[in-house]
mmCIF file of C-alpha atoms in Angstrom:
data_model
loop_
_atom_site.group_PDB
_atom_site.id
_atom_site.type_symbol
_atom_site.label_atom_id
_atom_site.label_comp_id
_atom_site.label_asym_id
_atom_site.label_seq_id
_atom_site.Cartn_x
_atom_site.Cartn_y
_atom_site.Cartn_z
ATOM 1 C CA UNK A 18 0.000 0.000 0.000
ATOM 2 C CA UNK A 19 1.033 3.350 -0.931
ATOM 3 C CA UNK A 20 2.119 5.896 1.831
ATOM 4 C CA UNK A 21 3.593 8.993 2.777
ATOM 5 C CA UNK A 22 5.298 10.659 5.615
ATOM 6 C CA UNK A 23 5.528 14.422 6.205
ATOM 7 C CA UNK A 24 8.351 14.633 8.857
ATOM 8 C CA UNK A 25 7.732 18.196 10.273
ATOM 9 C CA UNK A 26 3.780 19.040 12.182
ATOM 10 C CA UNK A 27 4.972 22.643 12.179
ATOM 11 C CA UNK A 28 7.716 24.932 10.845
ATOM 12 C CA UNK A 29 8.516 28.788 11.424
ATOM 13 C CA UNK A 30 10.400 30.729 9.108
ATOM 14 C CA UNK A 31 11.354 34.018 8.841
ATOM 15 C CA UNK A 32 10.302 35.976 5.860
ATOM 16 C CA UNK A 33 12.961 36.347 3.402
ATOM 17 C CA UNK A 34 14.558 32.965 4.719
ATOM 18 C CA UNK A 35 14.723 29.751 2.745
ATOM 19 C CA UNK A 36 12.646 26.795 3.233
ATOM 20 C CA UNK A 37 12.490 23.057 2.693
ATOM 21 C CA UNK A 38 9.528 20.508 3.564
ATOM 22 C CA UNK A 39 10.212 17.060 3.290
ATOM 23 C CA UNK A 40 8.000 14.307 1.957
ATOM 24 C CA UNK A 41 9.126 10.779 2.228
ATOM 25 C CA UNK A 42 7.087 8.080 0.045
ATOM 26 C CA UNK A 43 6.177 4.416 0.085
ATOM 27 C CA UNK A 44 4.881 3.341 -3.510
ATOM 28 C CA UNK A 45 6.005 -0.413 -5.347
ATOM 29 C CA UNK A 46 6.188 1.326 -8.632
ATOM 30 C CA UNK A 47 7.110 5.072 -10.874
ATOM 31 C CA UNK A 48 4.382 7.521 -8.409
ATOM 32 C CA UNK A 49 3.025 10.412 -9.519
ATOM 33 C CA UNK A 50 3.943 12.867 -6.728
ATOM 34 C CA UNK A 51 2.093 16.143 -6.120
ATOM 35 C CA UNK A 52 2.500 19.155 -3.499
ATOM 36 C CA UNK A 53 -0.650 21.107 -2.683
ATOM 37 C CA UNK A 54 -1.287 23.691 -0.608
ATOM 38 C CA UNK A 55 -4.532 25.145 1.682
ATOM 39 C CA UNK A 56 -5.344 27.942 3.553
ATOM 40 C CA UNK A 57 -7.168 28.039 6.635
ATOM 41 C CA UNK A 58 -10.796 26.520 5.787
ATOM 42 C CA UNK A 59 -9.931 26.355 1.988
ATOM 43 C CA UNK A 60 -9.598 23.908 -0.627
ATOM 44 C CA UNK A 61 -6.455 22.463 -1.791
ATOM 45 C CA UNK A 62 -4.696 24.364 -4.573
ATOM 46 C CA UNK A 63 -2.329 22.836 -6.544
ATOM 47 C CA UNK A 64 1.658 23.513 -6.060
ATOM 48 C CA UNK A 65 3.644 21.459 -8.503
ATOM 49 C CA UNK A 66 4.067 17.648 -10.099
ATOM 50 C CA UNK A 67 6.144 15.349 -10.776
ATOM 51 C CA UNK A 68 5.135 12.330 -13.663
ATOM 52 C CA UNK A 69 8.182 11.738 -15.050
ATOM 53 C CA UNK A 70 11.090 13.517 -16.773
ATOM 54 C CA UNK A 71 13.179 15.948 -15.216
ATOM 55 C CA UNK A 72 13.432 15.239 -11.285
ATOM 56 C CA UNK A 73 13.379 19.051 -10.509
ATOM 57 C CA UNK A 74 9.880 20.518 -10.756
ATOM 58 C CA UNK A 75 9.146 23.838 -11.057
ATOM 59 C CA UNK A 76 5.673 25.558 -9.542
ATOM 60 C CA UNK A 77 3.607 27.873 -8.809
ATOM 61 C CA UNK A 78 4.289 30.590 -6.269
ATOM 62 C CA UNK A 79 8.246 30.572 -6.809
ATOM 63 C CA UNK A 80 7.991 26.768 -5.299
ATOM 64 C CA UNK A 81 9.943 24.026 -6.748
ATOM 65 C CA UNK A 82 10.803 20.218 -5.420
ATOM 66 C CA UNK A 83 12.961 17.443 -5.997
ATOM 67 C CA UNK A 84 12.047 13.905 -6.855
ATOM 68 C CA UNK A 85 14.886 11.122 -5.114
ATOM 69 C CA UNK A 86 14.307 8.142 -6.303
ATOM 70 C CA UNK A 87 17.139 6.357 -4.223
ATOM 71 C CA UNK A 88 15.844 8.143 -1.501
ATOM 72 C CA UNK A 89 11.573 8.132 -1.612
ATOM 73 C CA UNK A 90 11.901 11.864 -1.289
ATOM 74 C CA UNK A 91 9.944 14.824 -2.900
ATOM 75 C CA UNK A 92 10.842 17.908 -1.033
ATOM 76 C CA UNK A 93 9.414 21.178 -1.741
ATOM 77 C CA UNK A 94 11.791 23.828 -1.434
ATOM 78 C CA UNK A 95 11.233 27.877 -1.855
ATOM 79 C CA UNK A 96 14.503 30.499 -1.837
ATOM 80 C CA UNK A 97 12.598 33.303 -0.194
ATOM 81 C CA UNK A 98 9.698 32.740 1.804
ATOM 82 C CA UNK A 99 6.981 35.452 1.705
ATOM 83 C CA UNK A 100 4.420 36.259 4.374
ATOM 84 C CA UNK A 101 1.224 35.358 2.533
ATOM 85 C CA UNK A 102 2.800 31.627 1.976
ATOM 86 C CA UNK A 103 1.720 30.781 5.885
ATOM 87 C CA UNK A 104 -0.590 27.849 4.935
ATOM 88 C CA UNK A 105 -0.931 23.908 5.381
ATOM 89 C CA UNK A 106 1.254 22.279 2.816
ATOM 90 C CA UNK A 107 0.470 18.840 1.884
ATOM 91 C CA UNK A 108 2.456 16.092 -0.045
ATOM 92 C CA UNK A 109 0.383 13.587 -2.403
ATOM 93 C CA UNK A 110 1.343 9.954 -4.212
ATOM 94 C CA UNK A 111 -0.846 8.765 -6.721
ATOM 95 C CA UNK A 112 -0.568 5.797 -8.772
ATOM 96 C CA UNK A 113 1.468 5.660 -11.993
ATOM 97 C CA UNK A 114 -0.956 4.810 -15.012
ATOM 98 C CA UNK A 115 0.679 1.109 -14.926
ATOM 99 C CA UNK A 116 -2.296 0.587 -12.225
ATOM 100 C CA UNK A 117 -5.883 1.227 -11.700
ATOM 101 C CA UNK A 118 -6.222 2.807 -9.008
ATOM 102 C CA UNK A 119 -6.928 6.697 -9.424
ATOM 103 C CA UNK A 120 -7.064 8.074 -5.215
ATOM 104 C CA UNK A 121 -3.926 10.705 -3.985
ATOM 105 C CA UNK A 122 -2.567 9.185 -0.868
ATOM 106 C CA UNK A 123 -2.302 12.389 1.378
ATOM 107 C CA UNK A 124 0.902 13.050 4.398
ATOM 108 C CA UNK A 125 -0.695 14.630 6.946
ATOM 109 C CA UNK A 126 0.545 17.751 6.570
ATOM 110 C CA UNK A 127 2.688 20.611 7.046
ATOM 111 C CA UNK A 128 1.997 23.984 8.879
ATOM 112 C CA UNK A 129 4.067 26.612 7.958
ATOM 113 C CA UNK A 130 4.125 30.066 10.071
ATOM 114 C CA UNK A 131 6.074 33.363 8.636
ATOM 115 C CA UNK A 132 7.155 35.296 11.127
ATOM 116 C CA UNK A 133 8.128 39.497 10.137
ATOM 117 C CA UNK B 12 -12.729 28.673 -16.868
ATOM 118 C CA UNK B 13 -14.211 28.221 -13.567
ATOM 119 C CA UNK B 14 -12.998 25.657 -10.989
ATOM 120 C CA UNK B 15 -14.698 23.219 -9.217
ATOM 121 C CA UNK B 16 -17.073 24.453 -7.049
ATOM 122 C CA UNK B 17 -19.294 22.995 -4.032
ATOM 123 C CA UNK B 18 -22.888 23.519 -2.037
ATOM 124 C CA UNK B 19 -23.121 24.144 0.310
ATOM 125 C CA UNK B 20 -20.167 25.540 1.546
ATOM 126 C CA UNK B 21 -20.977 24.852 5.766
ATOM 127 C CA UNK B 22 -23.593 22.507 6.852
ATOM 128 C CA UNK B 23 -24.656 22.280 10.643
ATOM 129 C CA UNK B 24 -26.961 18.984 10.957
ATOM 130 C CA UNK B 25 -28.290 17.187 14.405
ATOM 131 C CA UNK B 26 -27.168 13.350 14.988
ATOM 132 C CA UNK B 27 -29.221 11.037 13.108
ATOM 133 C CA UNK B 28 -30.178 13.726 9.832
ATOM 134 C CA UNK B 29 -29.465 12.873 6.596
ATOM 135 C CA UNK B 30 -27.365 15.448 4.210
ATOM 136 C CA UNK B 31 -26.271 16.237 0.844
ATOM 137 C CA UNK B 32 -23.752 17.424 -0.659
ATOM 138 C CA UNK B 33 -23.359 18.750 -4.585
ATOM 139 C CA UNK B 34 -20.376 19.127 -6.513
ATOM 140 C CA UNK B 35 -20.000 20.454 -10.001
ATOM 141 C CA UNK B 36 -16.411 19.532 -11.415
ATOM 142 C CA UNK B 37 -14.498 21.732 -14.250
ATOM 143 C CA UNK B 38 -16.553 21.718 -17.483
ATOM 144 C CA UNK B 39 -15.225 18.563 -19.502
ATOM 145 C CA UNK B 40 -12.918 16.807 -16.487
ATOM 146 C CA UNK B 41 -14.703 13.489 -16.773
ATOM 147 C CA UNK B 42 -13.026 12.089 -13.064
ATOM 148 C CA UNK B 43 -14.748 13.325 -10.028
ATOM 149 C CA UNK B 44 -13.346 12.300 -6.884
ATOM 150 C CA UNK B 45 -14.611 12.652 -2.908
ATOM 151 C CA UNK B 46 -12.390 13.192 -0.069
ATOM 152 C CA UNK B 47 -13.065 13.460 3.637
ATOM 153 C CA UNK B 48 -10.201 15.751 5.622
ATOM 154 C CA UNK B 49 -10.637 15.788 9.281
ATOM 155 C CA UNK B 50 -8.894 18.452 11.620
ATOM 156 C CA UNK B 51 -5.230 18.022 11.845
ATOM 157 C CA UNK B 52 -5.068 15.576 9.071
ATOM 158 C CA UNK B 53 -4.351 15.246 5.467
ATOM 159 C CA UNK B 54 -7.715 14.364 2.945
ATOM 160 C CA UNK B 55 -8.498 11.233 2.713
ATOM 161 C CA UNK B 56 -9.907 9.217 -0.406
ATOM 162 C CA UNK B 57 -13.663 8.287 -0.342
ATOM 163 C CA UNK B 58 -14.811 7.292 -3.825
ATOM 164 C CA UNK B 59 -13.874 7.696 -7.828
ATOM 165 C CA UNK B 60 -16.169 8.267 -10.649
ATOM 166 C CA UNK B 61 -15.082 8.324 -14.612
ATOM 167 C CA UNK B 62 -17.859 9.619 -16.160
ATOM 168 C CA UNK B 63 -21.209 8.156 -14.376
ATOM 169 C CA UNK B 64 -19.438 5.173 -13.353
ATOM 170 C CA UNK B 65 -18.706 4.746 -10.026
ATOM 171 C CA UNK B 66 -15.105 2.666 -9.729
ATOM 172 C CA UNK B 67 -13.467 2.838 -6.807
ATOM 173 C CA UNK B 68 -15.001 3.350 -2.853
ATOM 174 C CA UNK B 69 -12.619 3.489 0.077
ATOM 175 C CA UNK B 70 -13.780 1.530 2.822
ATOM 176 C CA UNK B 71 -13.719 4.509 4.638
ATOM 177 C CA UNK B 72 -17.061 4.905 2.267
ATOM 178 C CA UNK B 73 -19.757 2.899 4.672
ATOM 179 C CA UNK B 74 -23.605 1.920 3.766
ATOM 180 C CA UNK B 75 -24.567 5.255 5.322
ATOM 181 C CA UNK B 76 -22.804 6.996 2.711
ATOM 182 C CA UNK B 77 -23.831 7.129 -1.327
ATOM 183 C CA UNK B 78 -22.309 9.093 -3.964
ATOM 184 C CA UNK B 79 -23.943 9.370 -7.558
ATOM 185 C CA UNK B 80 -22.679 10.918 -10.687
ATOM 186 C CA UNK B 81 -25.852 10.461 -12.999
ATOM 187 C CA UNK B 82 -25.162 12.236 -15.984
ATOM 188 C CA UNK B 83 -21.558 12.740 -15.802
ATOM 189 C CA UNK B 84 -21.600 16.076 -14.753
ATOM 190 C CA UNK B 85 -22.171 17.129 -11.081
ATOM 191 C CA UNK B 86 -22.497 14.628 -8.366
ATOM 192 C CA UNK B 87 -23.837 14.296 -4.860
ATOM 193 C CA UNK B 88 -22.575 12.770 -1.623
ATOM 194 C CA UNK B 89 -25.271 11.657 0.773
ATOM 195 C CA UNK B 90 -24.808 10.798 4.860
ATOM 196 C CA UNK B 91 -27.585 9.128 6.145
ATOM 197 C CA UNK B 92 -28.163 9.608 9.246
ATOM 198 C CA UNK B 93 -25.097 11.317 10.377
ATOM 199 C CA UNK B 94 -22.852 10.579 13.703
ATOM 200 C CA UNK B 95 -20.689 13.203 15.278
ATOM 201 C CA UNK B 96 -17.476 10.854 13.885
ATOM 202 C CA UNK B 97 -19.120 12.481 10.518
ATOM 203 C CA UNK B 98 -18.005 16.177 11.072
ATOM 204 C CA UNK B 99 -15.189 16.809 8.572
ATOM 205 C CA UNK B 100 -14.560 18.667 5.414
ATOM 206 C CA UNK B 101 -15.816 16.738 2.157
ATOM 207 C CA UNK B 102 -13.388 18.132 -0.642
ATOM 208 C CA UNK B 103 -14.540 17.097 -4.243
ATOM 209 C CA UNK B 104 -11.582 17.187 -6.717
ATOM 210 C CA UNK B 105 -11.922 16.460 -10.816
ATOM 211 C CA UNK B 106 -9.449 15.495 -13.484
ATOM 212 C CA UNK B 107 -9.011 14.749 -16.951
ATOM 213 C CA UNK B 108 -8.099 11.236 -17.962
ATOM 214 C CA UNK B 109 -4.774 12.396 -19.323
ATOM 215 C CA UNK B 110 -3.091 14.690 -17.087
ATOM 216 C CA UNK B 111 -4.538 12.845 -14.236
ATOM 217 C CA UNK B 112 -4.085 16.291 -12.559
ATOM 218 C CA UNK B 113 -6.642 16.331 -9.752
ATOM 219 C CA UNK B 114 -8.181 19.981 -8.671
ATOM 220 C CA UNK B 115 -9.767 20.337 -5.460
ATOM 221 C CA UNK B 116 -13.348 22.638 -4.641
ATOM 222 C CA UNK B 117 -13.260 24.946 -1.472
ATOM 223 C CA UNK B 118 -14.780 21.736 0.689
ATOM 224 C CA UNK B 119 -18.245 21.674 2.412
ATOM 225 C CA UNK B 120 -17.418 21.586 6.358
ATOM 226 C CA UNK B 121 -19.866 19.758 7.814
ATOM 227 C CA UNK B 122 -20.726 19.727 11.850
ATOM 228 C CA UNK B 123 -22.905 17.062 13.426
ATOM 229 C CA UNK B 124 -24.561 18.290 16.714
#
């Protein structure tokens, strides 16, 4: 069964600073690996993917991430972090199209806080 | 082009009500998906339609609960009568066959009393 592990409940930057959240996966074949992200009592919007190709994904929002194969990582990194990017983040597998099933397996999240 | 959107958007209900829930996906995504988030937690999968076909349920997904997705366009999630345990978010999310990109509605939070 597919799974995945968000490391950090909570992180606090400050604004300007870098930031990295890891994602750790469990998945028997190629995933499909997604970062989204929701505000308080929103939806999830969509950050980035990774299918296939190039390991290093670029985003939305100035966000990019990493696919490590050899590792089972898909961290989601940012160079600057602004004050409006305080949200949940979530990390996502899905199954390759090699299977049949279609669900995201969510991590349980991680909360960012900016601080000025 | 609109995203998907959901009714209604908050839902207070007393223990042992039935409710529904509508979700109208982006125009010409024929995958519509259901997920149930819970505070502190990440969404989790309830059930799968291509089209009006109904292929995959969680069992997470239990006899009090029914989805439909008659004409391939919106669908509905029903509770029968609900249990506190059923206070969550729903989140509906479509997709397109190929990218199998799934976007996610604002969520209906629902409260059992």
């Amino acid at each position: 069964a597919q799974s995945v592990t968000q490391p950090d409940i909570h992180i606090t930057v400050s604004e300007g600073a870098s930031l990295e959240l890891r994602c750790n996966y469990s998945y028997g074949a190629t995933p499909y690996l997604f970062w989204y992200v929701q505000s308080p009592g929103q939806g999830l919007q969509l950050l980035l993917k990774y299918f296939s190709g190039d390991t290093l994904v670029q985003g939305i929002k100035g966000f990019e991430a990493e696919f490590k194969r050899s590792q089972s990582s898909f961290n989601l990194r940012k160079p600057s972090v602004h004050w409006s990017d305080a949200a949940e983040y979530f990390c996502a597998v899905g199954a390759s199209r090699d299977t049949g099933r279609r669900a995201l397996t969510f991590g349980s999240g991680t909360r960012l806080q900016v601080q000025p | 082009d609109t995203g998907v959107s959901q009714n209604p958007r908050h839902k207070i209900t007393k223990r042992g009500q039935n409710v529904t829930f509508r979700c109208d996906p982006i125009s010409e995504h024929n995958r519509l998906y259901w997920y149930r988030q819970t505070l502190g937690q990440g969404p989790e999968f309830l059930t799968y339609f291509q089209n009006e076909a109904q292929l995959e349920k969680s069992r997470l997904l239990s006899d009090r609960f029914s989805a439909e997705r008659p004409k391939g366009s919106f669908s509905t999630l029903e509770i029968q009568r609900t249990e506190q345990g059923d206070s969550a978010m729903y989140l509906c999310a479509s997709s397109l066959e190929v990218p199998d990109t799934q976007y996610f509605g604002p969520g209906t939070r629902l409260t059992v009393l």
